[in-house]
Amino acid sequence: MRHSRQREAILAAVRGTTCHPTADAVYAEVRTKIPGISLGTVYRNLRVLVEAGELLAIEGAGGLSRYDGCTESHYHFRCDVCGRVIDVDEPVDDGLDGRVSARTGLAIRCHSLEFRGVCSGCQAQRLDGTANEHPRA
Amino acid sequence: MRHSRQREAILAAVRGTTCHPTADAVYAEVRTKIPGISLGTVYRNLRVLVEAGELLAIEGAGGLSRYDGCTESHYHFRCDVCGRVIDVDEPVDDGLDGRVSARTGLAIRCHSLEFRGVCSGCQAQRLDGTANEHPRA
DNA sequence: TTAGGTGCAAAACCTTTGCCATCCC
DNA sequence: GGGATGGCAAAGGTTTTGCACCTAA
């Protein structure tokens, strides 16, 4: 894979945060460094980087993908209110794929586990009646 | 929730199959019963039925959702080649949400576990060189 | 009677793609 | 030089929505 200013900035933007940004959020972040970059380039590179194993894609609700700079297996929590995705510090069950493969005959490559609920920020806003600051963000 | 011919046909179409159909597949199926139904009505009712807890939505890659008539907690396998979603007969870990909730402070409501790999049909087609009959279906 | 549902078509939304210029190796 | 990459804009596919007309309760 060839290098380019744009590609490096996109990779750095995703790796430099723990917030699992959407393509649009990556676009906004990278534009602070390279104002002339185009959204198409961001999508093209996110795709290339995911296919190269440099990033992980997290498919989300409403056809919105998020990207994760940590490519090691780990679990996620998604807030039903604001849509944010947070890493969960739960040990990954490495033997699960093999056990289920053996029993079902499916060729299992990996698994993803996602918890759903309400994050602490949104819980607080519900209690004090504050409007949600980051709807679907 | 009010009844209508259309809504009942949509619910029956999803409940009457184990193949986790997309909105478009539901549309095709329901049109055999109600030829004049519109795609907008299918989407509207799928959304209403999911919100009412009558169906489960499975968010997928490329912004394509699938629907599941079984609302009890269970796990899925998604084929990376044809995109099909299959139920996995693995016991659900009922205590997981509570344990992780207690440790992380997140208000966890549920979790979803998805296995990825190649289904038996696509494995066979790879071996014998047959073209895939159901790409991304 | 009337709140809720339908059909239709247009719009919104996220993402991909074609084309040509530019850049990296 | 030549293939990979970028910018731009148009197209693509899925889902939502506005509006006028119906329909179930």
Short mmCIF file of C-alpha atoms in Angstrom, two decimals, chain B residues 28-121:
data_model
loop_
_atom_site.label_atom_id
_atom_site.label_comp_id
_atom_site.label_asym_id
_atom_site.label_seq_id
_atom_site.Cartn_x
_atom_site.Cartn_y
_atom_site.Cartn_z
CA ALA B 28 -41.44 -9.18 -2.35
CA GLU B 29 -43.10 -11.78 -0.14
CA VAL B 30 -45.98 -9.57 0.95
CA ARG B 31 -46.66 -8.48 -2.62
CA THR B 32 -47.65 -12.03 -3.48
CA LYS B 33 -50.52 -11.55 -1.00
CA ILE B 34 -51.22 -7.82 -1.42
CA PRO B 35 -49.97 -6.82 -4.87
CA GLY B 36 -50.75 -3.14 -4.38
CA ILE B 37 -48.76 -2.64 -1.17
CA SER B 38 -46.08 0.02 -1.28
CA LEU B 39 -42.49 -0.22 -0.15
CA GLY B 40 -42.98 2.75 2.15
CA THR B 41 -45.68 0.87 4.01
CA VAL B 42 -43.35 -2.08 4.48
CA TYR B 43 -40.64 0.11 5.96
CA ARG B 44 -43.13 1.99 8.12
CA ASN B 45 -44.58 -1.19 9.55
CA LEU B 46 -41.28 -2.94 10.07
CA ARG B 47 -40.20 0.04 12.13
CA VAL B 48 -43.44 0.12 14.10
CA LEU B 49 -43.31 -3.61 14.75
CA VAL B 50 -39.72 -3.44 15.94
CA GLU B 51 -40.56 -0.56 18.28
CA ALA B 52 -43.51 -2.53 19.60
CA GLY B 53 -41.24 -5.49 20.30
CA GLU B 54 -43.00 -7.76 17.82
CA LEU B 55 -39.89 -8.12 15.68
CA LEU B 56 -36.14 -7.77 16.08
CA ALA B 57 -33.99 -5.71 13.74
CA ILE B 58 -30.52 -6.92 12.80
CA GLU B 59 -28.34 -4.08 11.60
CA GLY B 60 -26.07 -5.17 8.83
CA ALA B 61 -23.25 -4.11 6.61
CA GLY B 62 -23.83 -1.52 3.93
CA GLY B 63 -26.80 -0.02 5.70
CA LEU B 64 -28.96 -3.04 5.05
CA SER B 65 -31.17 -4.20 7.88
CA ARG B 66 -32.64 -7.65 8.35
CA TYR B 67 -35.62 -8.61 10.45
CA ASP B 68 -36.10 -11.50 12.83
CA GLY B 69 -39.48 -12.87 13.86
CA CYS B 70 -38.02 -14.53 16.94
CA THR B 71 -37.83 -11.90 19.66
CA GLU B 72 -36.26 -14.18 22.26
CA SER B 73 -32.57 -13.65 22.84
CA HIS B 74 -30.41 -15.78 20.56
CA TYR B 75 -27.21 -15.51 18.57
CA HIS B 76 -26.54 -15.14 14.86
CA PHE B 77 -24.03 -16.20 12.26
CA ARG B 78 -23.47 -13.99 9.21
CA CYS B 79 -21.87 -15.38 6.06
CA ASP B 80 -19.16 -13.07 4.72
CA VAL B 81 -19.75 -14.34 1.19
CA CYS B 82 -23.53 -14.36 0.68
CA GLY B 83 -24.55 -12.17 3.60
CA ARG B 84 -27.12 -14.63 4.90
CA VAL B 85 -27.88 -14.62 8.61
CA ILE B 86 -28.44 -17.93 10.37
CA ASP B 87 -29.54 -18.62 13.94
CA VAL B 88 -26.88 -20.24 16.09
CA ASP B 89 -27.83 -22.86 18.63
CA GLU B 90 -25.55 -21.58 21.38
CA PRO B 91 -27.00 -21.05 24.85
CA VAL B 92 -27.43 -17.37 25.70
CA ASP B 93 -25.41 -16.13 28.65
CA ASP B 94 -28.16 -14.54 30.73
CA GLY B 95 -25.87 -13.32 33.46
CA LEU B 96 -23.46 -11.52 31.18
CA ASP B 97 -25.30 -8.19 31.07
CA GLY B 98 -25.56 -8.02 34.83
CA ARG B 99 -21.93 -8.91 35.44
CA VAL B 100 -20.63 -6.35 32.95
CA SER B 101 -23.10 -3.74 34.18
CA ALA B 102 -21.90 -4.17 37.74
CA ARG B 103 -18.27 -3.86 36.76
CA THR B 104 -18.54 -0.96 34.30
CA GLY B 105 -21.44 1.10 35.62
CA LEU B 106 -23.11 1.10 32.22
CA ALA B 107 -26.86 0.53 32.19
CA ILE B 108 -26.84 -2.55 29.97
CA ARG B 109 -30.19 -3.68 28.62
CA CYS B 110 -29.13 -6.51 26.35
CA HIS B 111 -26.31 -7.80 24.21
CA SER B 112 -26.02 -9.21 20.75
CA LEU B 113 -23.45 -11.72 19.62
CA GLU B 114 -22.74 -12.31 15.96
CA PHE B 115 -20.40 -14.89 14.49
CA ARG B 116 -18.78 -14.24 11.12
CA GLY B 117 -17.40 -16.71 8.61
CA VAL B 118 -18.43 -18.72 5.57
CA CYS B 119 -21.64 -20.73 5.57
CA SER B 120 -21.75 -24.34 4.44
CA GLY B 121 -23.32 -23.48 1.10
#
